Coordinates of C-alpha atoms and ligand atoms in Angstrom, one line a residue:
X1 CA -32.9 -30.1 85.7
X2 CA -37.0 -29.0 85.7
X3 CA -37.8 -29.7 82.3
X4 CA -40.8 -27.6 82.0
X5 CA -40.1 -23.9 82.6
X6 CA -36.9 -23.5 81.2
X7 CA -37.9 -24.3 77.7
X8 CA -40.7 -22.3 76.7
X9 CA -39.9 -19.5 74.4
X10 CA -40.9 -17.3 71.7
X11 CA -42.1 -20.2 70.1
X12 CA -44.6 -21.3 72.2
X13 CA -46.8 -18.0 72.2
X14 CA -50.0 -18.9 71.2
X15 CA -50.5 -15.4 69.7
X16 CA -48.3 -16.6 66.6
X17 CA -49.8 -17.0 63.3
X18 CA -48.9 -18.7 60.2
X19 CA -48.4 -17.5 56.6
X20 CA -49.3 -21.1 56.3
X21 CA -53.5 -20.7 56.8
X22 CA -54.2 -23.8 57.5
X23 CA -51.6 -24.1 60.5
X24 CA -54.2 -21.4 62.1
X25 CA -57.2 -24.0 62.1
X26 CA -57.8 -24.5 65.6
X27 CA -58.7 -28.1 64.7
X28 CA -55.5 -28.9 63.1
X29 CA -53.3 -30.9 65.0
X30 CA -50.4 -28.9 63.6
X31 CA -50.4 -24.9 64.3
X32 CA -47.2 -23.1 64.0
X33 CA -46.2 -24.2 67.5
X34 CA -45.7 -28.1 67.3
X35 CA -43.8 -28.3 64.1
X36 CA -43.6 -31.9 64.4
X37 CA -40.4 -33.9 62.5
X38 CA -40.8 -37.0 59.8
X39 CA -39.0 -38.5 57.1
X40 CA -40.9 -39.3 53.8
X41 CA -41.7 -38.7 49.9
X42 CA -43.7 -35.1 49.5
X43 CA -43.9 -36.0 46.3
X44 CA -45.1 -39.8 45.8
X45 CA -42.6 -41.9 44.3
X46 CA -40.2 -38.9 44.9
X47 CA -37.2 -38.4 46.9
X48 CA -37.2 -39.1 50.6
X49 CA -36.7 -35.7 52.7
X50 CA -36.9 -34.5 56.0
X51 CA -40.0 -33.4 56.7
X52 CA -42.0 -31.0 58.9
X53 CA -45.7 -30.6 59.6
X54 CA -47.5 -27.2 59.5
X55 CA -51.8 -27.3 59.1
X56 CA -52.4 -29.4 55.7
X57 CA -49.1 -29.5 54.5
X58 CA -45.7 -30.7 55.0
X59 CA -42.3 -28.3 54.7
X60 CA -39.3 -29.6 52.8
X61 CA -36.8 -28.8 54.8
X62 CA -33.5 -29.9 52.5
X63 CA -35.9 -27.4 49.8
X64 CA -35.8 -24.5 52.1
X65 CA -32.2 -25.7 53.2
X66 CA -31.1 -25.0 49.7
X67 CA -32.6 -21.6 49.9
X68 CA -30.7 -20.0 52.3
X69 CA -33.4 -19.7 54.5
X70 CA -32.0 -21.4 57.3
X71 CA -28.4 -20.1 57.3
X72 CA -27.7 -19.2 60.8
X73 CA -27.8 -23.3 61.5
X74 CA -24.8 -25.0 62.6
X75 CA -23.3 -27.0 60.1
X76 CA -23.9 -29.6 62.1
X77 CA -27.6 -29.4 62.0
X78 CA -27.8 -28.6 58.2
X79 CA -26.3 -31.5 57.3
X80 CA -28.5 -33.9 59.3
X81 CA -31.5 -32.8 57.2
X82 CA -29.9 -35.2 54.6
X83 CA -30.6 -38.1 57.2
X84 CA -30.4 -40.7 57.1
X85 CA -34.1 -40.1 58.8
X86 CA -34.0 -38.8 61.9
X87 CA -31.3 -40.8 62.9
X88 CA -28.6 -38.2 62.2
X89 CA -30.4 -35.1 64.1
X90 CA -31.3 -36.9 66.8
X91 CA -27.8 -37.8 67.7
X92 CA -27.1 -33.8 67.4
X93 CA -29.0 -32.9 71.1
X94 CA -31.5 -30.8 72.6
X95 CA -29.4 -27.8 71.3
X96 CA -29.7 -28.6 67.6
X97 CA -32.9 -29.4 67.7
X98 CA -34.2 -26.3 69.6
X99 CA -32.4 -24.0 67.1
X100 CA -33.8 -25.9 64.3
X101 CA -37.4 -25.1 65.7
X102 CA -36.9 -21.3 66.3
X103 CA -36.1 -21.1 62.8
X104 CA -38.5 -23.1 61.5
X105 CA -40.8 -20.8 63.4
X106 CA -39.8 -17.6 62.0
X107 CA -39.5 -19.1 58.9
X108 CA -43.5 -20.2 58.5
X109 CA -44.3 -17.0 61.0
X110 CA -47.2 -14.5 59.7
X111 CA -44.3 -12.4 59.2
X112 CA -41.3 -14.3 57.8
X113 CA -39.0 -12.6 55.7
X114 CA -40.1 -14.9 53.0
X115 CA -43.1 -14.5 51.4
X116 CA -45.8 -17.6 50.9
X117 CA -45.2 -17.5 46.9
X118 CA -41.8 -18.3 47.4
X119 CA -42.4 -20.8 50.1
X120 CA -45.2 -22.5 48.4
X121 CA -42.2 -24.3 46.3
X122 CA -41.6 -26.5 49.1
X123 CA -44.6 -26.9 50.8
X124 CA -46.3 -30.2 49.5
X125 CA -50.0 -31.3 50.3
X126 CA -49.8 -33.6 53.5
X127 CA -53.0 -36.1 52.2
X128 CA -51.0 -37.2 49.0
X129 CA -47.0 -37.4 50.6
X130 CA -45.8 -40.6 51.8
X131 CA -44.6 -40.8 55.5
X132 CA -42.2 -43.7 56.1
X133 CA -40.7 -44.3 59.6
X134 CA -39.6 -41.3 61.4
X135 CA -36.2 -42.4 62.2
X136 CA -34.1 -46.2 61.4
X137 CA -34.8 -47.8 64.9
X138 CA -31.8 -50.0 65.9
X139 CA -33.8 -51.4 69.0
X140 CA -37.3 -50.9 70.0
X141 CA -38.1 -51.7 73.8
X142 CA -41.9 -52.1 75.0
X143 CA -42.3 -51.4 78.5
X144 CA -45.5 -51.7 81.0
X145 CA -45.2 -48.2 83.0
X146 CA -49.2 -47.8 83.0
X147 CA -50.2 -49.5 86.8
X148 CA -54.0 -49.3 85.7
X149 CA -52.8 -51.4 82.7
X150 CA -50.9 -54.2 84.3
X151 CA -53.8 -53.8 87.5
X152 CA -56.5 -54.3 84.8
X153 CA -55.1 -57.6 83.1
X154 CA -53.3 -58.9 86.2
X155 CA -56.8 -59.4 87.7
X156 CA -57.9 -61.5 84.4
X157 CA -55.4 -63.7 85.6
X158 CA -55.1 -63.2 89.1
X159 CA -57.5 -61.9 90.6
X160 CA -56.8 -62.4 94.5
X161 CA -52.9 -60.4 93.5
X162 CA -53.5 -58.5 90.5
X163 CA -49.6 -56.4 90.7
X164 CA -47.1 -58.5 90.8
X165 CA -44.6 -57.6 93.9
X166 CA -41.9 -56.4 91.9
X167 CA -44.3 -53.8 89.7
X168 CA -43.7 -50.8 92.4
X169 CA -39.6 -51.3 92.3
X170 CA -38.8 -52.5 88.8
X171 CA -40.0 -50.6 85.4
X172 CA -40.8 -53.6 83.8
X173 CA -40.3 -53.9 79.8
X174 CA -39.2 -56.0 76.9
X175 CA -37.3 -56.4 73.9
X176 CA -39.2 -55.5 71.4
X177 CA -38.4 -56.4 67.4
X178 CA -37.4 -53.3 65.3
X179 CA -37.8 -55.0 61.7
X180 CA -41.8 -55.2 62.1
X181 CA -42.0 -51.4 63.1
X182 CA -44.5 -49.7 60.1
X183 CA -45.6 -47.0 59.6
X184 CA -49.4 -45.4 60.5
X185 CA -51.6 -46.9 57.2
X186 CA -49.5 -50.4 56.2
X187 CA -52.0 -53.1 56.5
X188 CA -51.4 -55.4 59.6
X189 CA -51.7 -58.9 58.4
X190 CA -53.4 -61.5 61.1
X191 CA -50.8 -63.5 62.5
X192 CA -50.9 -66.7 62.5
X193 CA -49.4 -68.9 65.6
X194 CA -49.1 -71.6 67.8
X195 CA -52.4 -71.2 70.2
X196 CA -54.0 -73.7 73.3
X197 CA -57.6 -72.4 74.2
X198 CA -58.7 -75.7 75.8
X199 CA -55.6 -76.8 78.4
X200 CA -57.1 -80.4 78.1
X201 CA -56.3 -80.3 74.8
X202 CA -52.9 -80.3 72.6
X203 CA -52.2 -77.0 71.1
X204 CA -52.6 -76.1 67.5
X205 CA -51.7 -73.5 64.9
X206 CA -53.7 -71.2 63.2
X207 CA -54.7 -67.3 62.7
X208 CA -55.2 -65.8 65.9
X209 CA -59.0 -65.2 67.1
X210 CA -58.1 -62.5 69.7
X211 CA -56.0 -59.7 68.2
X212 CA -55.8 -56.7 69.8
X213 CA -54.6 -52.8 70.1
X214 CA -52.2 -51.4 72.4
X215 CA -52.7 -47.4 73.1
X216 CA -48.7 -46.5 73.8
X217 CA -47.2 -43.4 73.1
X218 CA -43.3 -44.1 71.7
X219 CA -40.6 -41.8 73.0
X220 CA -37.6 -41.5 70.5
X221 CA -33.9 -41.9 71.8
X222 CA -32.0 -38.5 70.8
X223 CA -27.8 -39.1 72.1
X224 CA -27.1 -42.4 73.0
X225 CA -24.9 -43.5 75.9
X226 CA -21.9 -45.4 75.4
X227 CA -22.0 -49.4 76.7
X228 CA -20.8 -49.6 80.2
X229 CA -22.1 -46.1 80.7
X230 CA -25.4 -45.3 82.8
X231 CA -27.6 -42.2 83.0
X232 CA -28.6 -40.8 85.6
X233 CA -32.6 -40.2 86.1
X234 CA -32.0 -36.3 86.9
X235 CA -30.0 -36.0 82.9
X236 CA -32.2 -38.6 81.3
X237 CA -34.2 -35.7 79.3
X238 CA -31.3 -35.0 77.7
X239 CA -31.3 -38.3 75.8
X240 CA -34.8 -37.6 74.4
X241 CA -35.8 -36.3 71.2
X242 CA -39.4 -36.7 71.0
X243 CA -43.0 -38.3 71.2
X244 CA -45.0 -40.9 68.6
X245 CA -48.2 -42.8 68.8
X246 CA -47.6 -46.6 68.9
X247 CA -50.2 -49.5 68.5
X248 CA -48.8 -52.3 69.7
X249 CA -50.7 -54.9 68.1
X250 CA -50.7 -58.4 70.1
X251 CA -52.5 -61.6 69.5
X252 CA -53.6 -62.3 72.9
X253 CA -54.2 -66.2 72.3
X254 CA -50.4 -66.8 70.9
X255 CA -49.4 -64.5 73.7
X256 CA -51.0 -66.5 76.4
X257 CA -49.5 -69.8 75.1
X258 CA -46.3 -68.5 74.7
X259 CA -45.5 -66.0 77.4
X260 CA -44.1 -67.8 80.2
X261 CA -41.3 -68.1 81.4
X262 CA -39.4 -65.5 79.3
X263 CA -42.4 -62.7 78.4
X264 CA -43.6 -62.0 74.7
X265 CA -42.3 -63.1 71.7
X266 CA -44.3 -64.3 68.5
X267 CA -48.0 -62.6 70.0
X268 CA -46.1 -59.3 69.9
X269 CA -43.7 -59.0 67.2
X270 CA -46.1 -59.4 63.8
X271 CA -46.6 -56.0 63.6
X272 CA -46.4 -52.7 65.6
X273 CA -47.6 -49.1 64.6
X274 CA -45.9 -46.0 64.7
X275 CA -46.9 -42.4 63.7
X276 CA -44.9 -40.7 61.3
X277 CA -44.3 -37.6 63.2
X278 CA -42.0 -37.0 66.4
X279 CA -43.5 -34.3 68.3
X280 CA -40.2 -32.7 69.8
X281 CA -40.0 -31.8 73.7
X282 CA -40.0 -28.5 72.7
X283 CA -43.4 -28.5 71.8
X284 CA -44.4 -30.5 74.5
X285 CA -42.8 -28.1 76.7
X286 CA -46.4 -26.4 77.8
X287 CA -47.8 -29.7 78.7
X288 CA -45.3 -30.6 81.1
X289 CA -47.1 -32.5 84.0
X290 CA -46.2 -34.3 87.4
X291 CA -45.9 -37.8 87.6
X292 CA -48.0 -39.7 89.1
X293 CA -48.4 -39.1 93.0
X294 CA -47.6 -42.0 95.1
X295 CA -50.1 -43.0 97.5
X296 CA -48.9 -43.1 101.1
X297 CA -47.7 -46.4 102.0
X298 CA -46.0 -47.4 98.8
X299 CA -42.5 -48.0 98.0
X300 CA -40.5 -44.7 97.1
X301 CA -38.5 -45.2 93.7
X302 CA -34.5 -46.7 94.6
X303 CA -32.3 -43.8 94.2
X304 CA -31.2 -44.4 91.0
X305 CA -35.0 -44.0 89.8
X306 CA -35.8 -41.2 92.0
X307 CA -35.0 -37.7 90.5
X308 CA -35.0 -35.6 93.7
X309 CA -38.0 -33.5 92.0
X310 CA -40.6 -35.4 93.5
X311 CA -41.8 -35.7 90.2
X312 CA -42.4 -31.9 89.6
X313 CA -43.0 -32.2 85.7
X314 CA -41.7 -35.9 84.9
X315 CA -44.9 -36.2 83.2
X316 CA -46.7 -35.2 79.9
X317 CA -49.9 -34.6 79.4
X318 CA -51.4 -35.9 76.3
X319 CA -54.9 -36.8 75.7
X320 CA -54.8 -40.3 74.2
X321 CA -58.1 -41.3 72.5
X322 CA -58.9 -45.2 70.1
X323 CA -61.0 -45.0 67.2
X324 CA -62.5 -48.3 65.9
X325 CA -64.2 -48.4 62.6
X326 CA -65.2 -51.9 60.6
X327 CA -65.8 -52.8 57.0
X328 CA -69.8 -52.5 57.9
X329 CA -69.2 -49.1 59.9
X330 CA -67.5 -48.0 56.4
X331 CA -70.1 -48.9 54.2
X332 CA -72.8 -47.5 55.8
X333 CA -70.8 -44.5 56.4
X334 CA -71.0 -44.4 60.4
X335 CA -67.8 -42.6 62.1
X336 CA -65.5 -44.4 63.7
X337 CA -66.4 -45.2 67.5
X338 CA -64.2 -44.4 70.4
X339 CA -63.2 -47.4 72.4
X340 CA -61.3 -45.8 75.0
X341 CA -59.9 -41.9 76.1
X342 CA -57.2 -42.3 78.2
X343 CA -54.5 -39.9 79.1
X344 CA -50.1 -40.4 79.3
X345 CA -50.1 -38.5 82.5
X346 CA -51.7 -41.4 84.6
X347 CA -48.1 -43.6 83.9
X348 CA -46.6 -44.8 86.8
X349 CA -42.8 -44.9 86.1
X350 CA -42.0 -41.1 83.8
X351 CA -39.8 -41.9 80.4
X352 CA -37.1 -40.3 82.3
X353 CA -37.0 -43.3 84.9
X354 CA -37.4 -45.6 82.2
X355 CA -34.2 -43.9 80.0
X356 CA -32.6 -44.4 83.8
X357 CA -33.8 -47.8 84.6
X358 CA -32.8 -49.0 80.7
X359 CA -29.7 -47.8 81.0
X360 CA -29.0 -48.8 84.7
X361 CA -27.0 -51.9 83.5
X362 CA -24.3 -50.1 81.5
X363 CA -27.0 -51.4 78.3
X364 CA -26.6 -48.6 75.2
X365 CA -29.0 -46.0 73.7
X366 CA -28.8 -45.0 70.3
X367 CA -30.2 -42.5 68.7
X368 CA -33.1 -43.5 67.0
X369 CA -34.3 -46.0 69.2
X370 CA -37.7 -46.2 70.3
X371 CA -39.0 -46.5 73.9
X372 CA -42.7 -47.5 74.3
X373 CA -44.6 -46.8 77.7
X374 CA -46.8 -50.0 77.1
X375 CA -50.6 -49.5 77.3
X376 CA -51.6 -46.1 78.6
X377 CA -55.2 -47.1 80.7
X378 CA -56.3 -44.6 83.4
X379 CA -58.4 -46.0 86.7
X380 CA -62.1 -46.1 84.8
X381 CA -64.0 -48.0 82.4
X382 CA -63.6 -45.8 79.3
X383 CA -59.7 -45.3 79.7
X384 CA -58.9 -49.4 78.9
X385 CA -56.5 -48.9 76.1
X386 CA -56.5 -52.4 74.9
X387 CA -59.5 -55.1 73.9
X388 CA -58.6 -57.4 76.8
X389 CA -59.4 -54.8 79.4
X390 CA -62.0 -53.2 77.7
X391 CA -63.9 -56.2 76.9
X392 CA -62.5 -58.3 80.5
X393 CA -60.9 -61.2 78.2
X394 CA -63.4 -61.3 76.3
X395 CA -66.3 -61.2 78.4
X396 CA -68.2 -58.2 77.5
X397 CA -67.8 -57.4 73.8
X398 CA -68.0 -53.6 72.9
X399 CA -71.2 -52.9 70.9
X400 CA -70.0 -50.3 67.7
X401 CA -72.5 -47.7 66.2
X402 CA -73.3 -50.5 63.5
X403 CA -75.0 -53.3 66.2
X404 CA -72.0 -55.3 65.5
X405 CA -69.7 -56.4 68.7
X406 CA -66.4 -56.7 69.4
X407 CA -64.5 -59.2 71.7
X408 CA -61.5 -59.0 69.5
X409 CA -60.4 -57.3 66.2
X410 CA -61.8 -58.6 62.7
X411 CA -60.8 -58.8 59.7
X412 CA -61.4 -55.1 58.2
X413 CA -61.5 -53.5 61.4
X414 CA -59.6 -50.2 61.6
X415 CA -57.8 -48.9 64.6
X416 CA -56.9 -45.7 64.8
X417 CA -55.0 -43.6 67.7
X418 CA -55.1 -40.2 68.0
X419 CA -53.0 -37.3 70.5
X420 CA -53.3 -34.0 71.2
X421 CA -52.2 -31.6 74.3
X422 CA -54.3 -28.5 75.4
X423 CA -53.9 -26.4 77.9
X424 CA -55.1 -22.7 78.5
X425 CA -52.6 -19.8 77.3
X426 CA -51.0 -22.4 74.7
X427 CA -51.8 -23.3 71.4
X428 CA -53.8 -26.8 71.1
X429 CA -51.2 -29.7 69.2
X430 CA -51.6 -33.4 68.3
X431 CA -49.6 -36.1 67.1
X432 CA -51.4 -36.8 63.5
X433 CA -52.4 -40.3 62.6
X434 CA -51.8 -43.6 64.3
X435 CA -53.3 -46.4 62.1
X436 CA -53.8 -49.6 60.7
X437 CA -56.5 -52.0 59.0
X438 CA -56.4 -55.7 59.7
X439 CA -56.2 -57.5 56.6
X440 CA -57.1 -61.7 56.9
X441 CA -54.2 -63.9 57.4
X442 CA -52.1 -65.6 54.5
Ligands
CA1 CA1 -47.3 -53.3 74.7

């Protein structure tokens, strides 16, 4: 299966207007033709709904459900808007979901048969509605796909053999914990944990000095596979629903203490961000990219990784930028500073491998569960999507806009990721916001 070519359509023709003005803004990160997915309250304090973005607002889509206006659905699919989440659309497949967007499409279209008047009754202002979790994530699994990544702080701790020798065979990953998954804008609370800066001396516990951001983009499971099953690397698209921004927040001090021998635990699983809208394949259909070319010498993927494509469009990509404003920054009204642009097409194993390599074991998908690439860095400075690369441990603290520096995150800082895809003869779409402000420990 190419995933690119096959799944462009009416819907991606950039020529498309909205009756919805502010989906044509070319700055908005959500023009007629992404149509991202959430779950959430339009109105505050409201019912949850399904929800999708279009420019400034966000469609109800059990509202215009009840209308009629999207009759020619399966049943299948109209019953799914009722949720719960995601969960119940995601487990539909590619199918649903592709005819849900075409008639979403024609639904918001310059020319739908409806006119804005009547629409306007579920459209709800997108500043003022609250965005919960996209979908009820049963498992959430971190992984480390980004070579520059696990290059960059494999050096900081061994420098003579940065990569260690199973990097190039093995995706590597972890469980990650589902129950501290928020949402983009819940405060992240410092952890607090058992820490030992000074090996000559006994450890102690307290809030953590070096918190840090992760840059990861999150790919939602769509059809699971049942236990004892695997799939293969060539149908792993088909288990896919969509893309999210994820900040992985990690205290790097608890981390260290704690990591070996059985990886992360307590320095990960405080708190981890996630963007209320999936961005479907669909849309990402335009900015379908190769994976990342192998230099010559290196191992080639086992077969059970390798998809026979040579990695035609295994790849997407999405511009990934970090944002970084503190309490001072806010007061005297500077804009946030970028920390790092990076982009996901520099990943070294595609999600498709890591669907393949997950499920390898017989181990089983559901729908709804979340796969993170792990920090998304690209071979220069300014692509170091975390604090310990950017800063080398520590060494070289960032200076921000307000002459304040940075080894680590404060209390007050604000981190905020931010996606988009452009490419010429498509529309330009993003992901929407990705963030969090570190409140001081309790
Ligand atoms: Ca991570």
């Amino acid at each position: 299966m190419t995933p690119a070519a096959p799944f462009l359509d009416e819907t991606h023709d950039p020529s498309r207007a909205s009756l919805v003005e502010s989906a044509d803004d070319p700055a908005t990160d959500f023009p007629l033709q992404n149509l991202p997915l959430g779950w959430g309250r339009p109105v505050p304090g409201g019912p949850e709904r399904m929800l999708a973005a279009i420019g400034s607002f966000v469609l109800d889509l059990a509202g215009v459900r009840g209308e009629g206006w999207l009759g020619d659905l399966p049943s299948s699919v109209l019953g799914a808007i009722d949720g719960p989440r995601l969960n119940a659309l995601m487990s539909c497949g590619a199918e649903a979901r592709r005819a849900l967007r075409r008639a979403l499409v024609a639904l918001l279209d310059a020319a739908s048969p409806v006119p804005i008047g009547r629409l306007r009754k579920h459209l709800f202002a997108a500043d003022t509605a609250e965005l919960l979790l996209p979908a009820s994530v049963g498992d959430y699994t971190d992984f480390y796909a980004s070579v520059f990544h696990a290059e960059n702080v494999g050096r900081l701790f061994r420098p003579d053999s940065p990569l260690l020798p199973n990097y190039k065979f093995v995706p590597i990953g972890y469980h990650g914990r589902a129950s501290s998954l928020v949402p983009s804008g819940t405060p992240i609370v410092r952890p607090s944990g058992q820490v030992r800066p000074d090996p000559a001396a006994p450890p102690s516990f307290r809030p953590t000095e070096r918190l840090d951001y992760e840059l990861e983009v999150g790919l939602f499971i769509g059809p699971g596979n049942r236990l004892g099953d695997r799939v293969a690397v060539g149908q792993a698209e088909e288990h896919a629903f969509g893309l999210c921004l994820v900040n992985d927040w990690s205290a790097r001090d608890i981390q260290q203490w704690e990591y070996q021998p059985l990886g992360p635990f307590l320095g990960k699983n405080f708190a981890t961000t996630v963007s209320p809208w999936v961005v479907t394949l669909e849309a990402l259909a335009p900015f379908r990219a190769p994976a990342v070319e192998r230099p010559a010498g290196e191992p080639a993927p086992l077969p059970y990784l390798d998809d026979g494509l040579g990695g035609l469009a295994g790849g997407f990509d999405v511009r990934l930028d970090v944002y970084l404003a503190s309490s001072a920054m806010r007061e005297q009204g500077l804009e946030p500073a970028r920390t790092a642009r990076s982009g996901l097409a520099n990943l070294y194993w595609t999600f498709s491998q890591l669907i393949a390599h997950h499920t390898s074991n017989g181990c089983n998908l559901q729908p709804g569960d979340l796969l993170a690439s792990g920090t998304v860095s690209g071979p220069d400075d300014g692509e170091r999507g975390c604090l310990l690369e950017a800063t080398a441990g520590g060494r070289t603290p960032l200076k921000l806009p307000s002459g304040e520096h940075r080894r680590f995150l404060e209390d007050g800082d604000e981190v905020a990721l931010a996606g988009g895809c452009e490419r010429k003869g498509f529309r330009r779409i993003g992901f929407g916001d990705c963030r969090g402000r570190v409140v001081p420990a309790r």
